[in-house]
Tab-separated table of C-alpha atoms and ligand atoms in Angstrom:
chain	number	residue	atom	x	y	z
A	27	UNK	CA	118.589	97.369	97.033
A	28	UNK	CA	118.092	95.445	100.309
A	29	UNK	CA	114.586	94.174	99.505
A	30	UNK	CA	115.610	93.146	96.037
A	31	UNK	CA	118.403	91.168	97.389
A	32	UNK	CA	116.203	89.380	99.953
A	33	UNK	CA	113.803	88.767	97.214
A	34	UNK	CA	116.493	87.005	95.241
A	35	UNK	CA	117.587	84.836	98.149
A	36	UNK	CA	114.015	83.963	99.015
A	37	UNK	CA	113.565	82.457	95.412
A	38	UNK	CA	116.700	80.367	95.621
A	39	UNK	CA	116.240	76.976	96.609
A	40	UNK	CA	112.513	76.529	97.020
A	41	UNK	CA	112.818	72.742	97.338
A	42	UNK	CA	109.367	72.048	98.794
A	43	UNK	CA	106.008	72.888	97.736
A	44	UNK	CA	104.741	73.724	101.175
A	45	UNK	CA	101.013	73.341	100.265
A	46	UNK	CA	101.218	69.894	98.696
A	47	UNK	CA	104.049	68.645	100.976
A	48	UNK	CA	105.591	67.153	97.984
A	49	UNK	CA	109.296	67.525	97.296
A	50	UNK	CA	110.229	69.589	94.330
A	51	UNK	CA	113.549	70.720	92.900
A	52	UNK	CA	114.081	74.507	92.261
A	53	UNK	CA	113.882	75.404	88.682
A	54	UNK	CA	115.736	78.678	89.306
A	55	UNK	CA	119.551	79.180	89.036
A	56	UNK	CA	121.282	80.301	92.452
A	57	UNK	CA	121.476	84.114	92.541
A	58	UNK	CA	125.224	84.239	91.755
A	59	UNK	CA	124.139	82.684	88.408
A	60	UNK	CA	122.325	83.130	85.058
A	61	UNK	CA	120.597	80.407	83.152
A	62	UNK	CA	121.934	80.022	79.683
A	63	UNK	CA	120.252	78.997	76.491
A	64	UNK	CA	120.750	75.420	77.155
A	65	UNK	CA	119.188	75.613	80.660
A	66	UNK	CA	122.458	75.486	82.401
A	67	UNK	CA	123.451	77.855	85.445
A	68	UNK	CA	126.423	80.042	84.601
A	69	UNK	CA	128.420	82.281	86.924
A	70	UNK	CA	127.497	85.938	86.653
A	71	UNK	CA	129.797	88.275	88.395
A	72	UNK	CA	131.220	91.747	87.720
A	73	UNK	CA	134.861	90.220	87.928
A	74	UNK	CA	134.067	88.395	84.701
A	75	UNK	CA	134.463	91.748	82.749
A	76	UNK	CA	138.058	92.195	84.150
A	77	UNK	CA	141.107	90.288	82.724
A	78	UNK	CA	142.294	87.551	84.610
A	79	UNK	CA	145.775	87.512	85.513
A	80	UNK	CA	145.523	84.096	87.400
A	81	UNK	CA	148.838	82.444	87.592
A	82	UNK	CA	150.600	85.688	87.069
A	83	UNK	CA	150.868	86.322	90.716
A	84	UNK	CA	149.276	89.649	90.650
A	85	UNK	CA	145.922	90.726	92.102
A	86	UNK	CA	145.008	94.300	91.801
A	87	UNK	CA	141.570	95.594	92.558
A	88	UNK	CA	140.193	95.033	89.254
A	89	UNK	CA	141.693	91.500	88.547
A	90	UNK	CA	139.658	88.717	86.993
A	91	UNK	CA	138.814	85.500	88.326
A	92	UNK	CA	140.748	82.261	88.168
A	93	UNK	CA	138.855	79.291	86.291
A	94	UNK	CA	135.812	77.905	87.933
A	95	UNK	CA	133.183	75.119	87.666
A	96	UNK	CA	129.703	75.750	86.586
A	97	UNK	CA	127.192	74.512	84.060
A	98	UNK	CA	125.019	72.449	86.069
A	99	UNK	CA	121.211	72.777	86.096
A	100	UNK	CA	119.118	74.441	88.636
A	101	UNK	CA	117.799	70.995	89.650
A	102	UNK	CA	121.116	69.422	90.012
A	103	UNK	CA	122.218	72.205	92.205
A	104	UNK	CA	119.245	71.731	94.406
A	105	UNK	CA	119.357	68.329	94.732
A	106	UNK	CA	123.035	68.814	95.919
A	107	UNK	CA	121.710	71.152	98.490
A	108	UNK	CA	119.321	68.495	99.969
A	109	UNK	CA	122.081	65.967	99.729
A	110	UNK	CA	124.562	68.179	101.560
A	111	UNK	CA	122.390	68.536	104.637
A	112	UNK	CA	121.229	64.825	104.815
A	113	UNK	CA	122.831	62.616	107.415
A	114	UNK	CA	121.599	59.653	105.427
A	115	UNK	CA	124.938	59.803	103.818
A	116	UNK	CA	126.742	58.671	106.955
A	117	UNK	CA	126.856	55.266	108.586
A	118	UNK	CA	125.255	56.193	111.551
A	119	UNK	CA	122.905	58.573	109.916
A	120	UNK	CA	123.945	61.460	112.194
A	121	UNK	CA	126.612	63.249	110.212
A	122	UNK	CA	126.185	65.222	106.984
A	123	UNK	CA	128.449	67.482	105.102
A	124	UNK	CA	126.772	70.375	106.902
A	125	UNK	CA	127.692	68.977	110.282
A	126	UNK	CA	131.255	70.097	109.650
A	127	UNK	CA	130.425	72.671	106.860
A	128	UNK	CA	127.610	74.534	108.572
A	129	UNK	CA	126.342	77.803	106.575
A	130	UNK	CA	125.792	79.552	110.027
A	131	UNK	CA	129.597	79.342	110.474
A	132	UNK	CA	130.675	80.083	107.150
A	133	UNK	CA	130.378	76.699	106.029
A	134	UNK	CA	132.718	75.704	108.681
A	135	UNK	CA	132.213	74.124	112.229
A	136	UNK	CA	133.692	76.266	114.943
A	137	UNK	CA	135.906	73.745	116.048
A	138	UNK	CA	139.752	73.330	116.175
A	139	UNK	CA	139.389	69.929	114.711
A	140	UNK	CA	136.363	68.396	113.292
A	141	UNK	CA	134.338	65.596	114.661
A	142	UNK	CA	132.787	62.872	112.531
A	143	UNK	CA	130.852	59.488	113.162
A	144	UNK	CA	133.306	58.278	115.917
A	145	UNK	CA	132.679	61.482	118.025
A	146	UNK	CA	136.362	62.050	118.234
A	147	UNK	CA	138.363	64.936	116.758
A	148	UNK	CA	139.959	64.249	113.341
A	149	UNK	CA	143.253	65.479	112.128
A	150	UNK	CA	142.438	68.882	110.895
A	151	UNK	CA	139.911	71.813	110.992
A	152	UNK	CA	137.141	72.146	108.467
A	153	UNK	CA	137.709	74.942	106.087
A	154	UNK	CA	135.058	77.354	104.560
A	155	UNK	CA	133.314	76.094	101.304
A	156	UNK	CA	132.618	79.746	100.090
A	157	UNK	CA	134.130	79.939	96.692
A	158	UNK	CA	135.462	76.572	96.453
A	159	UNK	CA	134.530	76.469	92.807
A	160	UNK	CA	137.704	78.508	92.160
A	161	UNK	CA	140.016	76.168	93.904
A	162	UNK	CA	142.158	73.959	91.669
A	163	UNK	CA	143.793	72.428	94.615
A	164	UNK	CA	141.797	71.160	97.609
A	165	UNK	CA	142.276	70.373	101.190
A	166	UNK	CA	144.784	72.006	103.502
A	167	UNK	CA	147.644	70.108	101.865
A	168	UNK	CA	146.249	70.752	98.343
A	169	UNK	CA	146.164	67.135	97.459
A	170	UNK	CA	142.881	66.874	95.928
A	171	UNK	CA	142.006	68.483	92.300
A	172	UNK	CA	138.298	68.144	91.871
A	173	UNK	CA	135.362	68.357	94.117
A	174	UNK	CA	134.207	64.758	93.039
A	175	UNK	CA	137.904	63.421	93.987
A	176	UNK	CA	137.588	65.333	97.299
A	177	UNK	CA	134.214	64.236	98.480
A	178	UNK	CA	135.182	60.446	98.507
A	179	UNK	CA	137.308	61.310	101.489
A	180	UNK	CA	134.668	62.327	104.011
A	181	UNK	CA	132.217	59.916	102.472
A	182	UNK	CA	133.897	56.814	102.909
A	183	UNK	CA	136.552	57.547	105.770
A	184	UNK	CA	135.684	55.654	108.867
A	185	UNK	CA	136.351	58.840	110.894
A	186	UNK	CA	134.202	61.208	108.885
A	187	UNK	CA	130.919	59.775	107.582
A	188	UNK	CA	131.919	56.198	107.523
A	189	UNK	CA	129.817	54.981	104.715
A	190	UNK	CA	130.667	52.647	101.752
A	191	UNK	CA	129.721	53.032	98.061
A	192	UNK	CA	127.274	49.893	98.418
A	193	UNK	CA	125.481	51.255	101.586
A	194	UNK	CA	125.138	54.765	99.990
A	195	UNK	CA	123.752	53.415	96.740
A	196	UNK	CA	121.474	51.048	98.455
A	197	UNK	CA	119.991	53.803	100.796
A	198	UNK	CA	119.401	56.359	97.857
A	199	UNK	CA	117.973	53.715	95.669
A	200	UNK	CA	115.492	52.447	98.386
A	201	UNK	CA	114.348	55.896	98.928
A	202	UNK	CA	111.308	56.705	96.952
A	203	UNK	CA	111.913	60.447	97.530
A	204	UNK	CA	115.309	60.312	96.288
A	205	UNK	CA	114.562	58.050	93.346
A	206	UNK	CA	112.121	60.641	92.020
A	207	UNK	CA	114.338	63.647	92.722
A	208	UNK	CA	117.637	62.043	91.027
A	209	UNK	CA	115.171	61.182	88.122
A	210	UNK	CA	114.145	64.922	87.896
A	211	UNK	CA	117.629	66.032	88.072
A	212	UNK	CA	119.553	63.501	85.913
A	213	UNK	CA	116.770	61.728	83.796
A	214	UNK	CA	117.693	58.269	84.872
A	215	UNK	CA	115.338	55.824	86.522
A	216	UNK	CA	117.330	55.326	89.500
A	217	UNK	CA	120.081	57.183	91.677
A	218	UNK	CA	123.630	56.570	90.709
A	219	UNK	CA	126.822	57.344	92.699
A	220	UNK	CA	128.088	59.469	89.788
A	221	UNK	CA	125.008	61.456	89.906
A	222	UNK	CA	125.367	61.756	93.771
A	223	UNK	CA	128.968	63.294	93.312
A	224	UNK	CA	127.774	65.499	90.467
A	225	UNK	CA	124.893	67.026	92.624
A	226	UNK	CA	127.176	67.627	95.362
A	227	UNK	CA	129.800	69.288	93.223
A	228	UNK	CA	127.086	71.278	91.715
A	229	UNK	CA	125.683	72.646	95.034
A	230	UNK	CA	129.335	73.335	96.229
A	231	UNK	CA	130.096	75.122	92.999
A	232	UNK	CA	127.105	77.490	93.646
A	233	UNK	CA	128.502	78.793	96.885
A	234	UNK	CA	129.742	82.328	95.593
A	235	UNK	CA	130.748	85.225	97.801
A	236	UNK	CA	131.992	88.103	95.764
A	237	UNK	CA	129.700	90.930	97.018
A	238	UNK	CA	131.447	92.038	100.287
A	239	UNK	CA	132.138	95.609	100.825
A	240	UNK	CA	135.579	95.002	99.617
A	241	UNK	CA	134.041	94.188	96.203
A	242	UNK	CA	132.045	97.213	96.103
A	243	UNK	CA	135.315	99.260	96.700
A	244	UNK	CA	137.146	97.234	94.130
A	245	UNK	CA	134.338	97.956	91.497
A	246	UNK	CA	134.809	101.545	92.085
A	247	UNK	CA	132.501	102.508	94.912
A	248	UNK	CA	134.756	104.682	96.995
A	249	UNK	CA	132.759	104.961	100.037
A	250	UNK	CA	132.207	101.156	100.519
A	251	UNK	CA	135.236	100.904	102.919
A	252	UNK	CA	136.029	103.022	106.079
A	253	UNK	CA	139.266	104.909	106.193
A	254	UNK	CA	140.663	102.269	108.612
A	255	UNK	CA	139.605	99.410	106.463
A	256	UNK	CA	141.432	101.232	103.457
A	257	UNK	CA	144.449	101.595	105.693
A	258	UNK	CA	144.146	97.766	106.429
A	259	UNK	CA	143.820	97.104	102.636
A	260	UNK	CA	147.009	99.045	102.038
A	261	UNK	CA	148.949	97.097	104.734
A	262	UNK	CA	147.391	93.932	103.284
A	263	UNK	CA	148.930	94.672	99.816
A	264	UNK	CA	152.007	96.399	100.973
A	265	UNK	CA	155.457	94.922	100.191
A	266	UNK	CA	156.085	95.092	103.851
A	267	UNK	CA	153.373	92.736	104.953
A	268	UNK	CA	153.187	90.720	101.793
A	269	UNK	CA	149.743	89.218	102.452
A	270	UNK	CA	148.376	89.866	98.918
A	271	UNK	CA	151.449	88.043	97.357
A	272	UNK	CA	149.907	84.695	98.624
A	273	UNK	CA	146.154	85.816	99.505
A	274	UNK	CA	145.955	87.126	96.121
A	275	UNK	CA	142.612	88.892	95.103
A	276	UNK	CA	139.981	88.519	94.026
A	277	UNK	CA	139.815	85.017	95.555
A	278	UNK	CA	142.364	85.825	98.228
A	279	UNK	CA	144.297	82.796	97.458
A	280	UNK	CA	147.150	82.221	94.750
A	281	UNK	CA	146.455	78.399	95.481
A	282	UNK	CA	149.862	77.688	95.912
A	283	UNK	CA	151.452	75.525	98.790
A	284	UNK	CA	153.500	77.625	101.345
A	285	UNK	CA	155.450	76.869	104.365
A	286	UNK	CA	154.851	79.274	107.188
A	287	UNK	CA	155.871	77.385	110.409
A	288	UNK	CA	152.434	77.986	112.339
A	289	UNK	CA	152.655	76.501	115.845
A	290	UNK	CA	150.716	73.494	116.726
A	291	UNK	CA	148.631	73.637	119.806
A	292	UNK	CA	147.608	71.187	122.661
A	293	UNK	CA	150.925	69.537	122.293
A	294	UNK	CA	150.091	68.162	118.943
A	295	UNK	CA	153.033	66.873	116.713
A	296	UNK	CA	153.909	68.936	113.791
A	297	UNK	CA	151.488	68.484	110.986
A	298	UNK	CA	153.763	68.057	107.891
A	299	UNK	CA	151.112	69.102	105.466
A	300	UNK	CA	151.985	68.604	101.784
A	301	UNK	CA	155.035	66.564	102.459
A	302	UNK	CA	152.908	63.702	103.560
A	303	UNK	CA	151.283	63.590	100.106
A	304	UNK	CA	153.970	64.776	97.638
A	305	UNK	CA	156.870	63.183	99.468
A	306	UNK	CA	158.734	66.557	98.911
A	307	UNK	CA	160.838	67.523	101.839
A	308	UNK	CA	160.803	71.254	100.786
A	309	UNK	CA	157.009	71.129	101.339
A	310	UNK	CA	157.215	69.935	105.028
A	311	UNK	CA	154.681	71.770	106.868
A	312	UNK	CA	153.508	73.350	103.674
A	313	UNK	CA	149.802	74.276	103.185
A	314	UNK	CA	147.682	75.493	100.303
A	315	UNK	CA	147.049	79.183	100.781
A	316	UNK	CA	143.322	79.556	101.803
A	317	UNK	CA	141.089	82.160	100.871
A	318	UNK	CA	140.455	84.823	103.361
A	319	UNK	CA	136.810	85.601	102.309
A	320	UNK	CA	134.344	85.140	105.174
A	321	UNK	CA	137.143	84.303	107.504
A	322	UNK	CA	135.579	86.500	110.182
A	323	UNK	CA	132.954	83.716	110.317
A	324	UNK	CA	135.174	80.703	110.396
A	325	UNK	CA	137.199	80.891	113.845
A	326	UNK	CA	139.542	78.927	114.714
A	327	UNK	CA	142.109	79.549	112.025
A	328	UNK	CA	144.710	77.598	110.241
A	329	UNK	CA	144.914	73.787	109.382
A	330	UNK	CA	144.517	72.659	112.964
A	331	UNK	CA	142.552	75.641	114.485
A	332	UNK	CA	145.866	76.802	115.538
A	333	UNK	CA	144.722	80.298	116.501
A	334	UNK	CA	141.300	81.267	118.081
A	335	UNK	CA	141.002	84.874	116.738
A	336	UNK	CA	141.892	86.783	113.413
A	337	UNK	CA	144.023	89.145	115.654
A	338	UNK	CA	145.953	86.344	116.804
A	339	UNK	CA	146.299	84.914	113.216
A	340	UNK	CA	147.540	88.205	111.852
A	341	UNK	CA	149.838	88.867	115.006
A	342	UNK	CA	151.557	85.576	113.905
A	343	UNK	CA	152.984	87.044	110.782
A	344	UNK	CA	154.804	89.736	112.648
A	345	UNK	CA	156.276	87.490	115.121
A	346	UNK	CA	159.410	86.911	113.211
A	347	UNK	CA	160.328	84.569	110.488
A	348	UNK	CA	160.308	81.093	111.843
A	349	UNK	CA	159.605	82.176	115.462
A	350	UNK	CA	157.305	79.235	116.045
A	351	UNK	CA	159.090	76.576	114.289
A	352	UNK	CA	159.633	73.550	116.665
A	353	UNK	CA	163.435	73.011	117.545
A	354	UNK	CA	165.320	70.345	115.325
A	355	UNK	CA	162.876	71.067	112.410
A	356	UNK	CA	164.542	72.920	109.414
A	357	UNK	CA	161.421	74.187	107.509
A	358	UNK	CA	161.795	75.804	103.951
A	359	UNK	CA	159.734	78.968	104.987
A	360	UNK	CA	158.320	80.766	102.081
A	361	UNK	CA	160.425	83.858	101.180
A	362	UNK	CA	157.273	86.162	101.710
A	363	UNK	CA	157.294	85.161	105.334
A	364	UNK	CA	159.441	87.687	106.921
A	365	UNK	CA	159.334	90.088	109.749
A	366	UNK	CA	157.129	92.982	108.837
A	367	UNK	CA	157.166	94.482	112.249
A	368	UNK	CA	153.545	95.613	111.912
A	369	UNK	CA	152.361	98.038	114.657
A	370	UNK	CA	149.340	97.233	116.818
A	371	UNK	CA	147.259	99.716	114.902
A	372	UNK	CA	148.286	97.974	111.623
A	373	UNK	CA	147.298	94.717	113.120
A	374	UNK	CA	143.922	96.023	114.084
A	375	UNK	CA	143.442	97.627	110.726
A	376	UNK	CA	144.239	94.199	108.879
A	377	UNK	CA	141.653	92.449	110.936
A	378	UNK	CA	139.241	95.505	110.173
A	379	UNK	CA	139.964	94.924	106.465
A	380	UNK	CA	139.380	91.098	106.694
A	381	UNK	CA	136.011	91.821	108.313
A	382	UNK	CA	135.119	93.590	105.259
A	383	UNK	CA	135.472	90.511	103.114
A	384	UNK	CA	132.415	89.161	104.818
A	385	UNK	CA	129.645	88.471	102.352
A	386	UNK	CA	126.809	85.854	102.704
A	387	UNK	CA	124.319	87.516	100.552
A	388	UNK	CA	123.917	84.458	98.520
A	389	UNK	CA	123.335	82.058	101.484
A	390	UNK	CA	121.500	79.032	100.468
A	391	UNK	CA	118.258	77.988	102.181
A	392	UNK	CA	118.759	75.535	104.924
A	393	UNK	CA	116.199	72.907	104.363
A	394	UNK	CA	113.470	72.391	107.049
A	395	UNK	CA	113.098	68.767	105.930
A	396	UNK	CA	114.920	66.473	104.014
A	397	UNK	CA	113.966	63.509	101.452
A	398	UNK	CA	115.137	60.907	103.992
A	399	UNK	CA	113.099	62.387	106.787
A	400	UNK	CA	116.099	62.762	108.922
A	401	UNK	CA	116.888	66.197	110.575
A	402	UNK	CA	119.335	68.379	108.645
A	403	UNK	CA	122.939	68.073	109.889
A	404	UNK	CA	124.131	71.099	111.823
A	405	UNK	CA	127.537	71.770	113.653
A	406	UNK	CA	127.076	70.811	117.202
A	407	UNK	CA	128.494	72.674	120.230
A	408	UNK	CA	131.252	74.343	118.675
A	409	UNK	CA	134.128	74.484	121.309
A	410	UNK	CA	135.883	77.624	119.987
A	411	UNK	CA	133.448	80.251	118.361
A	412	UNK	CA	135.994	82.806	119.089
A	413	UNK	CA	135.073	86.440	118.823
A	414	UNK	CA	137.211	87.666	115.839
A	415	UNK	CA	135.588	90.937	115.754
A	416	UNK	CA	137.463	93.645	117.577
A	417	UNK	CA	136.320	96.984	118.730
A	418	UNK	CA	138.598	99.653	117.811
A	419	UNK	CA	138.460	102.952	119.573
A	420	UNK	CA	139.797	105.875	117.877
B	506	HEC	C1	133.610	65.276	110.004
B	506	HEC	C2	133.695	66.466	109.524
B	506	HEC	C3	133.590	66.713	108.007
B	506	HEC	C4	132.487	66.095	107.237
B	506	HEC	C5	131.411	65.242	107.499
B	506	HEC	C6	132.645	66.618	105.836
B	506	HEC	N1	133.971	67.475	105.769
B	506	HEC	FE1	134.582	68.519	104.333
B	506	HEC	N2	136.300	68.945	105.406
B	506	HEC	C7	136.554	68.568	106.765
B	506	HEC	C8	137.799	68.794	107.003
B	506	HEC	C9	138.518	68.573	108.381
B	506	HEC	C10	138.457	69.346	105.876
B	506	HEC	C11	139.929	69.616	105.582
B	506	HEC	C12	140.711	68.258	105.711
B	506	HEC	C13	142.172	68.379	105.193
B	506	HEC	O1	142.606	69.162	104.564
B	506	HEC	O2	142.749	67.620	105.668
B	506	HEC	C14	137.417	69.340	104.868
B	506	HEC	C15	137.672	69.667	103.624
B	506	HEC	C16	136.670	69.832	102.593
B	506	HEC	C17	136.783	70.412	101.128
B	506	HEC	C18	138.133	71.130	100.751
B	506	HEC	C19	137.933	72.547	100.944
B	506	HEC	C20	139.257	73.515	100.477
B	506	HEC	O3	139.060	74.585	100.488
B	506	HEC	O4	140.086	72.919	100.131
B	506	HEC	C21	135.660	70.267	100.518
B	506	HEC	C22	135.286	70.793	99.275
B	506	HEC	C23	134.914	69.588	101.422
B	506	HEC	N3	135.612	69.350	102.677
B	506	HEC	C24	133.611	69.164	101.207
B	506	HEC	C25	132.794	68.252	101.849
B	506	HEC	C26	131.644	67.524	101.318
B	506	HEC	C27	131.065	67.789	100.017
B	506	HEC	C28	131.211	66.754	102.401
B	506	HEC	C29	130.027	65.674	102.438
B	506	HEC	C30	130.045	64.582	101.497
B	506	HEC	C31	132.092	66.956	103.468
B	506	HEC	N4	133.179	67.749	103.322
B	506	HEC	C32	132.095	66.451	104.792
B	506	HEC	C33	135.491	68.089	107.497
B	506	HEC	C34	134.418	67.463	107.120
B	507	HEC	C1	153.830	82.973	101.921
B	507	HEC	C2	152.495	83.059	101.545
B	507	HEC	C3	151.569	83.712	102.695
B	507	HEC	C4	151.623	84.963	103.157
B	507	HEC	C5	152.637	86.065	102.537
B	507	HEC	C6	150.583	85.267	104.082
B	507	HEC	N1	149.873	84.097	104.126
B	507	HEC	FE1	148.157	83.936	105.305
B	507	HEC	N2	148.168	81.748	105.080
B	507	HEC	C7	149.106	81.312	104.205
B	507	HEC	C8	149.094	79.819	104.263
B	507	HEC	C9	149.577	78.732	103.580
B	507	HEC	C10	147.895	79.553	105.378
B	507	HEC	C11	147.433	78.450	105.988
B	507	HEC	C12	148.755	77.981	106.920
B	507	HEC	C13	148.301	76.923	107.807
B	507	HEC	O1	147.148	76.357	108.017
B	507	HEC	O2	149.342	76.233	108.630
B	507	HEC	C14	147.618	80.935	105.549
B	507	HEC	C15	146.349	81.214	106.582
B	507	HEC	C16	145.799	82.522	106.922
B	507	HEC	C17	144.904	82.870	107.746
B	507	HEC	C18	143.836	81.800	108.312
B	507	HEC	C19	142.721	81.458	107.325
B	507	HEC	C20	141.835	80.359	107.781
B	507	HEC	O3	140.687	80.228	107.182
B	507	HEC	O4	142.222	79.569	108.735
B	507	HEC	C21	144.676	84.359	107.917
B	507	HEC	C22	143.602	85.062	108.466
B	507	HEC	C23	145.884	84.695	106.973
B	507	HEC	N3	146.583	83.838	106.574
B	507	HEC	C24	146.098	86.132	106.926
B	507	HEC	C25	147.238	86.612	106.318
B	507	HEC	C26	147.670	87.867	106.520
B	507	HEC	C27	146.963	89.033	107.130
B	507	HEC	C28	148.972	88.133	105.925
B	507	HEC	C29	149.860	89.218	105.630
B	507	HEC	C30	150.306	89.811	107.048
B	507	HEC	C31	149.216	86.713	105.410
B	507	HEC	N4	148.270	85.839	105.528
B	507	HEC	C32	150.421	86.556	104.649
B	507	HEC	C33	150.047	81.807	103.266
B	507	HEC	C34	150.328	83.204	103.326
């Protein structure tokens, strides 16, 4: 089993022909996908054989997936992989998507708040991109609806990548290597911005994590979880803790906006979340429910890196409804935010269960070199790579 998995991984994303030194795009779909008759890569998961109850608010063990994006070609996905790591896409040529969404940190950056071209922290923390293909609401405040729409934010924000459409197009079109690769992926004589956006969306849609030990358990392998992890799962889906009402399997997010009343830290003012983009006062400090898959890798947690560890994060939920809401704020807390009075042991079990949601078996290759010749961007000096794993003695 192990060797066949690593074999699949090794065949994903062979972008370079090492012998010739020439750049080539992979002709193989990523391992989470199968090629269809027309040469497009389509998602392939056991969950597709279960009925989808998406939008019905239930997420039992054998619930199907919400809608997703796929249908790109292997070459488009692989070109997107190179672009994702390439700092050529930023004004100072030092920041890439992967600088804040580093595969080694669950496609996050280990910081409370991300840092872009200005070198200063921006407003929020970088979420994981695993399974982003299933998200119909993007960003912490849920204000964007497609990957293409979302990426205009970081690309052209002066505090993230700081580039402009003109600068970006000029750089891509004047690169011989990129011109050849865009041509291979999209069949046009020179790169266009639309093709750039499609390639980045294609790559992000290929980041699938549905093979954790939890998934094995859900598919019927009873021994895949330990007794304590099963206890954690039972707390998670109990009507006392209510976690699964919002973090609904199999994606562990019902994608709705919920108001929790998470405390800001470092003296930061309240982040008003979805209210800022919808104008709806009932969504003040409301955030889109994040997925919890691979969250063991993405400390610190919540929209502003508000908690350092998973243990602190789950303990927040048992602190009492509204316990951290600043004085003078009247937040419309979600009705599933209550006071479950979980014991220390139950909180430990929840964390053990969350750790069983880790699966990076389809981690894409991090390129050694890029068409631009620049070094691939990685998250630098994470301030708060907190240890979220706990040691539980029995
Ligand atoms: C400077 C750091 C930084 C860079 C560079 C960056 N991001 Fe992000 N990304 C973030 C932060 C922070 C958020 C959350 C912002 C928010 O919700 O207000 C985010 C959110 C996202 C989301 C939404 C995920 C979700 O679950 O809703 C996607 C998708 C994404 N980024 C993709 C990209 C892509 C593609 C690039 C490159 C074009 C990129 N990011 C570059 C920091 C960054
Ligand atoms: C009412 C819906 C709701 C319920 C119930 C709920 N959550 Fe959450 N959860 C959210 C939202 C919304 C966020 C993001 C909040 C923020 O950033 O301020 C979140 C964030 C988290 C995070 C941090 C994820 C990350 O990547 O930063 C963890 C871990 C988490 N929840 C676990 C749990 C557990 C365990 C329970 C049950 C005890 C639970 N949640 C119950 C809505 C909910």
